[in-house]
Tab-separated table of C-alpha atoms in Angstrom:
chain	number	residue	atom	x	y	z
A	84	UNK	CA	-29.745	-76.625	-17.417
A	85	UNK	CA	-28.125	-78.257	-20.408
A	86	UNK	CA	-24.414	-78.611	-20.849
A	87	UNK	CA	-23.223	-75.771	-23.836
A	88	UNK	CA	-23.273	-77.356	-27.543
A	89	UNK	CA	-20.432	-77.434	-29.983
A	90	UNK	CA	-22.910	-75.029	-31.854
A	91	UNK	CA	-22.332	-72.326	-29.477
A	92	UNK	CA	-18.531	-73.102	-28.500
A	93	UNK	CA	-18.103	-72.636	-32.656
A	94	UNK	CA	-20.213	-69.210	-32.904
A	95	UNK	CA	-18.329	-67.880	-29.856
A	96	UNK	CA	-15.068	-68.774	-31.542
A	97	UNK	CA	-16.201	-67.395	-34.973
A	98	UNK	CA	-17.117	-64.088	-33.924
A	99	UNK	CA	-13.903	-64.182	-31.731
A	100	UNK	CA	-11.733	-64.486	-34.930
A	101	UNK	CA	-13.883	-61.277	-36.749
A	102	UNK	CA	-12.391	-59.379	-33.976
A	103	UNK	CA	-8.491	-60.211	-35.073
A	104	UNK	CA	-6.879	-58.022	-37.167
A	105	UNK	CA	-4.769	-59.745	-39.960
A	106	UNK	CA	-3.149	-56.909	-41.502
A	107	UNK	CA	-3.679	-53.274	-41.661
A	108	UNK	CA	-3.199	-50.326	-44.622
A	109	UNK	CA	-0.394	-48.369	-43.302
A	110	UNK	CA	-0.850	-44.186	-43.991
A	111	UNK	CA	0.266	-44.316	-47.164
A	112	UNK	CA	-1.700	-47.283	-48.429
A	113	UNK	CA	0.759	-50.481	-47.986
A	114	UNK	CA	-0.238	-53.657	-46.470
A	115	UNK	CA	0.975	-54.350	-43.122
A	116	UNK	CA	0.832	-58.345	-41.991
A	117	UNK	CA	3.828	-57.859	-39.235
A	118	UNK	CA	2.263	-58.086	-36.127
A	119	UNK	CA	4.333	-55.944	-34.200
A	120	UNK	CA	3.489	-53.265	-37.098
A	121	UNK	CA	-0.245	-53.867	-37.388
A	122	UNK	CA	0.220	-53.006	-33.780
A	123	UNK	CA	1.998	-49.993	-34.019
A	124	UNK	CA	-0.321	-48.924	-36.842
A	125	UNK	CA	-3.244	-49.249	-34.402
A	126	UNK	CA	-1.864	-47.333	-31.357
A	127	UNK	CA	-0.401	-44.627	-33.321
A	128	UNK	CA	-4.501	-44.044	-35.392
A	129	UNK	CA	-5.583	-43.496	-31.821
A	130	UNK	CA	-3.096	-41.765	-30.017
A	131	UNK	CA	-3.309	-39.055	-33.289
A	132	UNK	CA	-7.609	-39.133	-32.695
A	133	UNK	CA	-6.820	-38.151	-29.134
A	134	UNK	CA	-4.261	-35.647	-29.666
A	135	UNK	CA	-5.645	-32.031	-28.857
A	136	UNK	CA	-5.646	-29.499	-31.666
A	137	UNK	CA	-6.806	-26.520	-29.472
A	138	UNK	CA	-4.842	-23.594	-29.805
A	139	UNK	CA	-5.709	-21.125	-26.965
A	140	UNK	CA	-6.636	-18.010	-27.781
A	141	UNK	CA	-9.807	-15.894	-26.894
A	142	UNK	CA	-9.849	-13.807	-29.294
A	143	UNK	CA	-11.111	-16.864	-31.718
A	144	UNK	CA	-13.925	-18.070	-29.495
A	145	UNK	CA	-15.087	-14.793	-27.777
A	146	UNK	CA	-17.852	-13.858	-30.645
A	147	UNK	CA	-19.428	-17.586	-29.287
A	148	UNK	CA	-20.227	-16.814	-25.721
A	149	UNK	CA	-22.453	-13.481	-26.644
A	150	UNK	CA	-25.997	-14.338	-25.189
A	151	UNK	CA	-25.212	-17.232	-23.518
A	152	UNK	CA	-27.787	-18.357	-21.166
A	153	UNK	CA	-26.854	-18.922	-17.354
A	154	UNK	CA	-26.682	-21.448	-14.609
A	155	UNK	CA	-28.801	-20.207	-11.734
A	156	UNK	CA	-27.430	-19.984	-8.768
A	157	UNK	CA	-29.725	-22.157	-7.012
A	158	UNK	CA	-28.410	-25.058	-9.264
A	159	UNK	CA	-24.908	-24.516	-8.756
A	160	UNK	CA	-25.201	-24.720	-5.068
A	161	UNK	CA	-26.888	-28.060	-5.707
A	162	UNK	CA	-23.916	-29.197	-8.509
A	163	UNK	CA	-21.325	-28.290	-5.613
A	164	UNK	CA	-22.307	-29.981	-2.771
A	165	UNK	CA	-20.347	-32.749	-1.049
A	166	UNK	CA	-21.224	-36.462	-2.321
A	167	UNK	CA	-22.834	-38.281	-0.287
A	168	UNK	CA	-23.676	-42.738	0.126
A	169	UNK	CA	-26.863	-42.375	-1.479
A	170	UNK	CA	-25.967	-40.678	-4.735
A	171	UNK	CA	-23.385	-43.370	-5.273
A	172	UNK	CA	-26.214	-46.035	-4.590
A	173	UNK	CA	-28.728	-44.496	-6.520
A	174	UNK	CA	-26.283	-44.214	-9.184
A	175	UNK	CA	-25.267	-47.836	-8.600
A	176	UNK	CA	-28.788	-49.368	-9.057
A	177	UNK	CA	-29.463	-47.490	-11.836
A	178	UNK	CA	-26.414	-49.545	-13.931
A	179	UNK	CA	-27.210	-52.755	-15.855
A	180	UNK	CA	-25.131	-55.681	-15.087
A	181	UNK	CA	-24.023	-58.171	-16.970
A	182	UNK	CA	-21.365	-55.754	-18.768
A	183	UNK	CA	-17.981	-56.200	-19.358
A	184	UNK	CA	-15.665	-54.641	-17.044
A	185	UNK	CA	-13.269	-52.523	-16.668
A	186	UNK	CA	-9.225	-53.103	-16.625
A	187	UNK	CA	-9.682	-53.737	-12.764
A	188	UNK	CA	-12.270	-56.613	-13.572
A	189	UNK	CA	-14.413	-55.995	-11.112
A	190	UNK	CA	-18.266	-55.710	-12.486
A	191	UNK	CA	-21.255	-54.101	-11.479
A	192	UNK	CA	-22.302	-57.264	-9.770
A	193	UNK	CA	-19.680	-57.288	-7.258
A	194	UNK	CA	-20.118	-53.637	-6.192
A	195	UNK	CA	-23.805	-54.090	-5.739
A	196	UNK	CA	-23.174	-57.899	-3.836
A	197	UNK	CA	-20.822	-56.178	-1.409
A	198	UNK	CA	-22.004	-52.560	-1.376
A	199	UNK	CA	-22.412	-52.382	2.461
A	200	UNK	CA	-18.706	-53.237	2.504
A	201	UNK	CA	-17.254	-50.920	-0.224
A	202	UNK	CA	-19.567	-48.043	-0.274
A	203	UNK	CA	-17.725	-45.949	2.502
A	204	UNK	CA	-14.619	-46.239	1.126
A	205	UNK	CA	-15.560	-45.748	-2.196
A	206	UNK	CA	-17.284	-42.371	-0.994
A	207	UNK	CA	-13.456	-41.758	0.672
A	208	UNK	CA	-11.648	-42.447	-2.645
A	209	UNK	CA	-13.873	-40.551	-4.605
A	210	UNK	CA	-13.218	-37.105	-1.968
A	211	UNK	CA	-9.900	-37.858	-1.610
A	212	UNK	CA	-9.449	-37.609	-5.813
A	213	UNK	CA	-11.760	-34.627	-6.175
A	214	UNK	CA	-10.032	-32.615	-3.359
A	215	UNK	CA	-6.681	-33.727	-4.730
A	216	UNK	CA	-7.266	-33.224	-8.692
A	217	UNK	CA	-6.729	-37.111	-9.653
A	218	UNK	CA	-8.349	-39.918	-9.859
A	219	UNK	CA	-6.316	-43.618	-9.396
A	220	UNK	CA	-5.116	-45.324	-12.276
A	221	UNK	CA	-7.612	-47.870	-12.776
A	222	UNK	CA	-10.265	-44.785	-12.675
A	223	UNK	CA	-8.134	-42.961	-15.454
A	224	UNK	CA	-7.450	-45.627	-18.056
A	225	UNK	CA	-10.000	-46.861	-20.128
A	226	UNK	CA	-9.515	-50.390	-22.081
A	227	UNK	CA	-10.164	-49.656	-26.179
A	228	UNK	CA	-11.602	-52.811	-28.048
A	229	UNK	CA	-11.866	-52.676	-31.727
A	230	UNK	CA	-15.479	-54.406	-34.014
A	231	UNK	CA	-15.222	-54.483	-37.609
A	232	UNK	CA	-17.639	-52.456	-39.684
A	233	UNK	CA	-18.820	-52.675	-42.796
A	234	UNK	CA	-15.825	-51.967	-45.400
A	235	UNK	CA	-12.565	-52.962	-45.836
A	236	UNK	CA	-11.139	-54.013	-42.387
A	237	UNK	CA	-7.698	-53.562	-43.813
A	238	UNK	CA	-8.332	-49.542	-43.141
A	239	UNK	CA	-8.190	-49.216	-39.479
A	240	UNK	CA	-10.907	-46.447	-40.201
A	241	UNK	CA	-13.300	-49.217	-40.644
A	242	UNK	CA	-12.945	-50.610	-37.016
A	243	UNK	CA	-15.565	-49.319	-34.424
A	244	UNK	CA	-14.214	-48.141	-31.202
A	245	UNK	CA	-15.633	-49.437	-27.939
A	246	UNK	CA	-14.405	-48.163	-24.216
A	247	UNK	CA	-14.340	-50.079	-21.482
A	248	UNK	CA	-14.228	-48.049	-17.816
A	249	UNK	CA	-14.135	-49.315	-14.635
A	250	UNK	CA	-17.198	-49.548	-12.841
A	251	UNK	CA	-16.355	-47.607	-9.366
A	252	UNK	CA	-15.244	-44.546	-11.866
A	253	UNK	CA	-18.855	-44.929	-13.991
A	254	UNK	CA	-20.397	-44.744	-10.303
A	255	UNK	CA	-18.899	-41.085	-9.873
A	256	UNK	CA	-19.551	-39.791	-13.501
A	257	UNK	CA	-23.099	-41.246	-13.329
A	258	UNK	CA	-23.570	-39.503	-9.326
A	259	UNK	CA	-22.715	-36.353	-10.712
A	260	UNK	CA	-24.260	-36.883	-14.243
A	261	UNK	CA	-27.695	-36.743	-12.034
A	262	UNK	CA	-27.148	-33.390	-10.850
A	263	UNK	CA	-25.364	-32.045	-14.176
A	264	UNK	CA	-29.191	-33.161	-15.624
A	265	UNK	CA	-30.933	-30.686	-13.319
A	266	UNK	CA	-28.911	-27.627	-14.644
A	267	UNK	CA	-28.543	-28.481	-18.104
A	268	UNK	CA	-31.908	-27.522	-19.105
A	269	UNK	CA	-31.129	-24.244	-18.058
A	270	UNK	CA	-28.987	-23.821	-20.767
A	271	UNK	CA	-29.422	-26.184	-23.203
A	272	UNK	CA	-31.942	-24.694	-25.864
A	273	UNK	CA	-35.146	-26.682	-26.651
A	274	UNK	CA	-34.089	-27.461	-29.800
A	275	UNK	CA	-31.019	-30.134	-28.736
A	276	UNK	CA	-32.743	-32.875	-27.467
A	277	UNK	CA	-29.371	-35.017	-26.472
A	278	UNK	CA	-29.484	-36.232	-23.105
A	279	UNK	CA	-31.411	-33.039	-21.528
A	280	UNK	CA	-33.970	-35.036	-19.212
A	281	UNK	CA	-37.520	-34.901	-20.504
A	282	UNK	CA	-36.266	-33.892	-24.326
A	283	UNK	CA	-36.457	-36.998	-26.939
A	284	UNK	CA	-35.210	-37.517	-30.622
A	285	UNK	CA	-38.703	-38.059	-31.494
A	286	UNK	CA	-39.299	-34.708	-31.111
A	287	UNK	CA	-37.081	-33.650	-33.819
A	288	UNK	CA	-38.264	-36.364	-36.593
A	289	UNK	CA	-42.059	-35.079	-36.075
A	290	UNK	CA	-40.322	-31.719	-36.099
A	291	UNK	CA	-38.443	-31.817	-39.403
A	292	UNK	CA	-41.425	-33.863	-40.842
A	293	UNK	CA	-44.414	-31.653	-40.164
A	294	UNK	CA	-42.088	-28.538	-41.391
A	295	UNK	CA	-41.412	-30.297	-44.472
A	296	UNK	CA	-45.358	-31.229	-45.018
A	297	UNK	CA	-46.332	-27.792	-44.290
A	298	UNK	CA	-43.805	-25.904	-46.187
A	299	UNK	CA	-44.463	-28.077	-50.006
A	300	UNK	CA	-48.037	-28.206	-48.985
A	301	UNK	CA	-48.246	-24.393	-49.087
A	302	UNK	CA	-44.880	-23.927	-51.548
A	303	UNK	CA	-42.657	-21.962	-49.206
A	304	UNK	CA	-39.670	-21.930	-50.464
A	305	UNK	CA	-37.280	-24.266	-47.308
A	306	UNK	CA	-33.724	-25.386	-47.263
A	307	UNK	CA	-32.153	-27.812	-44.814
A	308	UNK	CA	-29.051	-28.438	-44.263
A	309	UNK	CA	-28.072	-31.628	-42.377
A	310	UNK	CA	-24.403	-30.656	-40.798
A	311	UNK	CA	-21.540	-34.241	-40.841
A	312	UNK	CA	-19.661	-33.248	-37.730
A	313	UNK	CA	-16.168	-34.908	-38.360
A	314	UNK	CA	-15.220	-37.467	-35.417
A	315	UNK	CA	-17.505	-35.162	-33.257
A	316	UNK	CA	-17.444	-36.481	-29.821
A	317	UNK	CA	-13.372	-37.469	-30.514
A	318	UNK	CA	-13.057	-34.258	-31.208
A	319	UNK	CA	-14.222	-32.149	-28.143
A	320	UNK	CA	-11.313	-30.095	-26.881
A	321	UNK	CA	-11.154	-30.480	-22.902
A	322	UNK	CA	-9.392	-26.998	-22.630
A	323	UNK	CA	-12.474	-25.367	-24.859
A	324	UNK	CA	-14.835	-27.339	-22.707
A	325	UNK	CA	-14.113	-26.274	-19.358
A	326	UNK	CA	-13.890	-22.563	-21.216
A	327	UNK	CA	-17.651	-23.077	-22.179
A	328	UNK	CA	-18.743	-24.193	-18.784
A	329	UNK	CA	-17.449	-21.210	-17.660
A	330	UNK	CA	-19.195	-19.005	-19.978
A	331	UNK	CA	-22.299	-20.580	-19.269
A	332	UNK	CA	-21.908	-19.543	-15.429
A	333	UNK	CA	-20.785	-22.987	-13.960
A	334	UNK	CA	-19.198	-22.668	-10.910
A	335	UNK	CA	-15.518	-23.068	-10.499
A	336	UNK	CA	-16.477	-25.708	-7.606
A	337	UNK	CA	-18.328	-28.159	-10.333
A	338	UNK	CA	-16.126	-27.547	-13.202
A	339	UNK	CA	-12.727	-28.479	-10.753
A	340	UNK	CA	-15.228	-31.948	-10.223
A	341	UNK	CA	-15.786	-32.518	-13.768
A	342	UNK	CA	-11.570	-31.812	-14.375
A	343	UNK	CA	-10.476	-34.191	-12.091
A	344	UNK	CA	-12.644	-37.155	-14.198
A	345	UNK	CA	-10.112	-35.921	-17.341
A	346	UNK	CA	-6.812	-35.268	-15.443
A	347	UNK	CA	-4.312	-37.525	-17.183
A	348	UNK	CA	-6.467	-40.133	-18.792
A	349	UNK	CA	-5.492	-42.522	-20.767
A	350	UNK	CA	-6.546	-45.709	-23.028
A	351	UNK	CA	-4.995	-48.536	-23.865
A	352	UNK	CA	-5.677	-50.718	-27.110
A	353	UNK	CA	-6.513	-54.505	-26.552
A	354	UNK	CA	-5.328	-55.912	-29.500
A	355	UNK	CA	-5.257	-59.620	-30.555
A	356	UNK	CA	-6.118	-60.769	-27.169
A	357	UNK	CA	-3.253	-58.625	-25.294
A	358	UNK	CA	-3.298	-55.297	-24.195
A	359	UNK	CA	-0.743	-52.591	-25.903
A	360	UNK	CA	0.990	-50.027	-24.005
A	361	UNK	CA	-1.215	-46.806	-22.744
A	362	UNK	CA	-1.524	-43.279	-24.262
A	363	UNK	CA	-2.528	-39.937	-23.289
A	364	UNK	CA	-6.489	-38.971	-24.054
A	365	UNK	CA	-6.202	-35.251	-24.613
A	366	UNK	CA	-9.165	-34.553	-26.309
A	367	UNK	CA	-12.736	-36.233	-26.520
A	368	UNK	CA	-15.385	-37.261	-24.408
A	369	UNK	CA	-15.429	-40.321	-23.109
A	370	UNK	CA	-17.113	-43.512	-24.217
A	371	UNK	CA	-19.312	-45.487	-21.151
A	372	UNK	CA	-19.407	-41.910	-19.641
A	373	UNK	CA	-22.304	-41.367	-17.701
A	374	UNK	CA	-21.483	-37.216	-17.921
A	375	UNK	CA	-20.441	-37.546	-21.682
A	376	UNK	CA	-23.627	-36.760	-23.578
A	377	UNK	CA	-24.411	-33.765	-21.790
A	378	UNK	CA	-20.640	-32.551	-21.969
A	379	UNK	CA	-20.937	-32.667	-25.661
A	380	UNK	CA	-23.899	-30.732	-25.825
A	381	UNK	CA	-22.737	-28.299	-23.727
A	382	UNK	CA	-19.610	-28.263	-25.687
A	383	UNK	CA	-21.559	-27.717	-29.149
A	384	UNK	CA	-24.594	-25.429	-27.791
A	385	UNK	CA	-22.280	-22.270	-28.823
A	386	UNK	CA	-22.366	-22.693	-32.243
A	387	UNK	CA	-26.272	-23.826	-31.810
A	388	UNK	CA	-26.436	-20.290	-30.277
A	389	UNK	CA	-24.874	-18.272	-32.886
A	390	UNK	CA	-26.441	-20.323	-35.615
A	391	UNK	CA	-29.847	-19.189	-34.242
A	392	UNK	CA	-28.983	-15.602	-33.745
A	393	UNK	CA	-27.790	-14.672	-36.965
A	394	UNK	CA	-29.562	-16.613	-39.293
A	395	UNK	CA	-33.587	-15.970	-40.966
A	396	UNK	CA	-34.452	-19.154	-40.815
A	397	UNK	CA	-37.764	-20.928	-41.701
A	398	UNK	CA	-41.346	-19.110	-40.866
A	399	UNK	CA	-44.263	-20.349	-40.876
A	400	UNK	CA	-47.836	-19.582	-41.145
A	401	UNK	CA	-49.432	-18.938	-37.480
A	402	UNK	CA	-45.932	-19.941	-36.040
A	403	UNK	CA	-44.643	-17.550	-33.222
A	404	UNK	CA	-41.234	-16.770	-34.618
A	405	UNK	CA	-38.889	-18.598	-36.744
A	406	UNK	CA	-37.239	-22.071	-36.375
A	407	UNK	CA	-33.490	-22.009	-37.406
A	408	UNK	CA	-32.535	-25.848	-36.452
A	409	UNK	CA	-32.823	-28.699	-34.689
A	410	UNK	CA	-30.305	-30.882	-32.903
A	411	UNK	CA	-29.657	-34.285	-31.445
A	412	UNK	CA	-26.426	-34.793	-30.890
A	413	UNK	CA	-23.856	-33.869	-33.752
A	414	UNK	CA	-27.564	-34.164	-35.743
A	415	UNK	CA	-27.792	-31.014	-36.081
A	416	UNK	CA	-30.267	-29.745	-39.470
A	417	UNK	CA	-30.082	-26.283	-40.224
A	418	UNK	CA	-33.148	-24.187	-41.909
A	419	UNK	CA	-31.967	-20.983	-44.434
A	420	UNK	CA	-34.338	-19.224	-45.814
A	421	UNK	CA	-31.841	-17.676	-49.024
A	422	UNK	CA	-28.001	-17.395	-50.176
A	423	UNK	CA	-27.756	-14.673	-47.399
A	424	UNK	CA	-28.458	-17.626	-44.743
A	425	UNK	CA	-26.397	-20.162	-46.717
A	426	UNK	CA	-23.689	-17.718	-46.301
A	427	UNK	CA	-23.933	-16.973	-43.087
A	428	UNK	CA	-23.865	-20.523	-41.831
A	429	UNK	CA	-20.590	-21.743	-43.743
A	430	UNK	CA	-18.862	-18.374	-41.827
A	431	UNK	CA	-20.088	-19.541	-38.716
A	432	UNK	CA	-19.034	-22.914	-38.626
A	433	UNK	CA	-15.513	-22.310	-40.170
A	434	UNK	CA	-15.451	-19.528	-37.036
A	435	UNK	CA	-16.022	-22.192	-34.784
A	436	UNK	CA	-14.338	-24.341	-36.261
A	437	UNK	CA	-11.256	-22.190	-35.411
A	438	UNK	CA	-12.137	-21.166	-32.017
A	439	UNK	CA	-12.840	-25.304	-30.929
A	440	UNK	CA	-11.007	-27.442	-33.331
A	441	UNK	CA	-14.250	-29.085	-34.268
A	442	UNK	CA	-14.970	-30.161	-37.572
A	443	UNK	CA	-17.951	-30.197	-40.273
A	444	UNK	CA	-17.288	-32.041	-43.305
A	445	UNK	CA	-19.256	-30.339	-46.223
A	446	UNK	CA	-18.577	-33.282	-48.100
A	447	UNK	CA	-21.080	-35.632	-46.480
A	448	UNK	CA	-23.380	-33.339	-45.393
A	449	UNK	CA	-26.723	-32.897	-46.822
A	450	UNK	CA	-28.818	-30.436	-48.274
A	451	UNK	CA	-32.688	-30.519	-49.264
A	452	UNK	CA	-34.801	-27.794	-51.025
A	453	UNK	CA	-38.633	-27.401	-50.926
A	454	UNK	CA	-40.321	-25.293	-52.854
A	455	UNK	CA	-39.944	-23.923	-56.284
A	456	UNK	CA	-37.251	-21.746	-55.865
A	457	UNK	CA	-38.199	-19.528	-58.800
A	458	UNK	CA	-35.070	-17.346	-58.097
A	459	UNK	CA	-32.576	-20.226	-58.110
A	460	UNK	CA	-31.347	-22.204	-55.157
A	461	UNK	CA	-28.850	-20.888	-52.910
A	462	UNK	CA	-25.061	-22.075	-53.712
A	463	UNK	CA	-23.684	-24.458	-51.284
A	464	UNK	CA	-20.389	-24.810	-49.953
A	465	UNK	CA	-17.281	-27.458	-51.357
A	466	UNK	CA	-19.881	-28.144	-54.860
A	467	UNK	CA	-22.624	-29.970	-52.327
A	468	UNK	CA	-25.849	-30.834	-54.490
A	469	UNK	CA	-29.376	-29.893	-53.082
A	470	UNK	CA	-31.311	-32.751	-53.056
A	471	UNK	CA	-34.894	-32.675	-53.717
A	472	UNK	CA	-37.299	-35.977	-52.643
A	473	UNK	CA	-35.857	-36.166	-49.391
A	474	UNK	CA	-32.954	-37.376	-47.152
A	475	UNK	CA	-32.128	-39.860	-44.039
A	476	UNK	CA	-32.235	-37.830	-40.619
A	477	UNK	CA	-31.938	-39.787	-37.564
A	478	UNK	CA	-32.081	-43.382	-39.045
A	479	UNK	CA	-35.735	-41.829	-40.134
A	480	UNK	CA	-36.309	-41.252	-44.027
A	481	UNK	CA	-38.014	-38.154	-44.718
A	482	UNK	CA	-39.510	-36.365	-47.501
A	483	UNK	CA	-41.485	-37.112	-50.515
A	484	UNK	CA	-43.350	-40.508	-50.507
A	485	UNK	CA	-41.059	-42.499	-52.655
A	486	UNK	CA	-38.297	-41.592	-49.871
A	487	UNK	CA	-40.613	-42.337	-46.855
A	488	UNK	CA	-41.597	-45.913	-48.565
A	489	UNK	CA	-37.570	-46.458	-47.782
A	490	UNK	CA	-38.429	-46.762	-43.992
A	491	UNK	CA	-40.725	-49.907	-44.620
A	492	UNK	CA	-38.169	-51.991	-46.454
A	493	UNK	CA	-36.266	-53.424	-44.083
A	494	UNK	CA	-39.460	-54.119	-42.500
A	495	UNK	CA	-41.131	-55.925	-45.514
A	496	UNK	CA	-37.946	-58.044	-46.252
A	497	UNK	CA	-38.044	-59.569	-42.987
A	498	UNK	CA	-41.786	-60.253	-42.758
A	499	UNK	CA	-41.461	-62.072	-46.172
A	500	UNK	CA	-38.607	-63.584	-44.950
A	501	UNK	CA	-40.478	-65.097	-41.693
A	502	UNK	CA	-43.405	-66.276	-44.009
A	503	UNK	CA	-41.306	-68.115	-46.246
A	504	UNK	CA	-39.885	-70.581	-43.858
């Protein structure tokens, strides 16, 4: 194998500088070059993102848990049972290596080279914590890394946050992520496809396509509304999460489980090569989670619930019922059928909004009409603008066919590109 070249030595140490921060905007807009206050600056950003909101009170969330589906009791039994060696295994051999690790160091490599070693302990540990209500430090504290986005790196805003957990505690959350996927379809609706097992994203771009195709092929009259959810997954409130688990029938067994993984967490910010001091995580998911992506839906599927309850929606020729939206993730696209819908929707979310500290920002969502809206479209919240060729949902551009032409142009550029060398 041949020796590493300059060439690769110099890349490695060019994309290592992108990653050090020079200076940072302070809150009110000065330039920051101290170190020590670039620093500060930093921590502080994150420590505020993590800092819970939630003000308890059932009286805001109770008109969100009407009609909630259940967990049967069948899966419950299955979601409390003791762990056992193979779970952790399977859950082991189902991780890709050659990640970085943790703040312990210790890689998915190691655990799988010395698994007949480790794995009875490990099973011990991981007992021990849930029967005790925390999890060791290493298991608690997750390692924050910052990449630059596109922007001005000056506004700490414009840094992209990645989360680095320890591999023994990704071994737990994925173990019980695997049985968490057996009862989640049993409340998740078929319209959030987010990491429900068997459900895929594809399904809602044909979804939102074909509805568009039918609906200006035979002029009916469709808005959709494509919902920006503010810092969503930052912004899930533990204390409102564990409240929806219990609405949805989870036992108090599983949810305990899924408490001890948040009990005291913590990050802490390498910055500049060294690592900062730690802060409290009181809010959020977390990032590298195996557990995290169903969490959120089950954390957002109230609103989902009372969004399809109350509102008309879009109907359709030969269709069986109405469709009201469809959801990936914070993706969520919302059909109204009038002003009366439009309405509706804005009450909802600034309801929930209330009850869960979660955010929609009306600002940079999107809204598209179809149909000719003889009548005059319905008036959107915070001056939003209906658009009418066709908008970007799910890195997919849908629409008219001078939108659609939009997905080919990346692909164009770099065929021409590769036939011009």
């Amino acid at each position: 194998m041949d020796a590493p070249t300059s060439f690769f030595f110099g890349l490695e140490k060019k994309n290592g500088q992108r990653r050090v921060i020079h200076s940072l905007l302070s809150g009110t807009g000065q330039e920051i070059t101290e170190p020590s206050q670039i620093r500060r600056r930093a921590v502080s950003f994150y420590s505020t993102l993590y800092t819970s909101e939630y003000e308890e009170g059932e009286t805001l969330s109770e008109g969100f848990w009407n009609g909630l589906p259940q967990v049967s009791e069948e899966a419950n039994s299955q979601l409390e049972g003791p762990l056992t060696i193979q779970e952790l295994q399977t859950a082991l051999q189902g991780m890709q290596g050659r990640r970085a690790p943790g703040i312990d160091g210790l890689s998915v490599e190691f655990y799988k080279a010395y698994w007949d070693v480790l794995s009875h302990d490990l099973l011990d540990v991981f007992n021990e914590s849930l029967a005790s209500g925390s999890m060791p430090v290493s298991c608690r504290r997750a390692v924050i890394t910052l990449l630059p986005k596109k922007g001005n790196v000056q506004d700490i805003k414009n840094w992209r946050l990645v989360s680095l957990l320890c591999v023994d505690y990704k071994i737990l959350s994925k173990a019980l992520a695997t049985r968490l996927g057996k009862a989640v379809e049993q409340v998740i609706h078929r319209d959030q496809t987010y990491c429900v097992p068997g459900r895929s994203m594809v399904d809602n771009v044909h979804l939102i396509r074909d509805d568009l195709e039918v609906s200006s092929s035979l002029d009916i009259n469709t808005g959709l509304i494509s919902l920006d959810q503010e810092k969503a997954f930052d912004r899930v409130e533990h204390s409102f999460l564990w409240k929806v688990m219990e609405k949805f029938g989870f036992s108090a067994g599983f949810i305990a489980k899924i408490k001890v993984l948040y009990n005291k967490i913590e990050s802490v910010l390498k910055f500049n090569g060294g690592l900062c001091a730690p802060f409290r995580v009181c809010r959020g998911v977390r990032q590298g989670c195996a557990l995290s992506g169903m969490l959120y839906a089950l954390s957002l599927e109230p609103l989902l619930n009372k969004i399809r309850s109350k509102l008309q929606g879009l109907f359709l020729p030969g269709l069986n019922g109405n469709m009201v939206l469809s959801a990936y993730a914070d993706d969520v696209v919302v059909f109204v059928r009038d002003q009366k819908d439009t309405d509706i929707l804005v009450d909802i979310v600034r309801d929930f909004s209330s009850a869960s500290a979660a955010r929609v920002n009306w600002k940079k969502s999107e809204a598209l009409a179809v149909g000719e809206w003889s009548g005059g479209l319905p008036v959107l919240p915070q001056n939003m603008v209906w658009k009418k060729d066709g908008f970007k949902y799910l890195g997919v551009f849908l629409g008219k066919e001078i939108v659609v032409l939009k997905n080919w142009e990346d692909v164009i550029e770099k065929i021409e590109g590769k036939l011009s060398k």
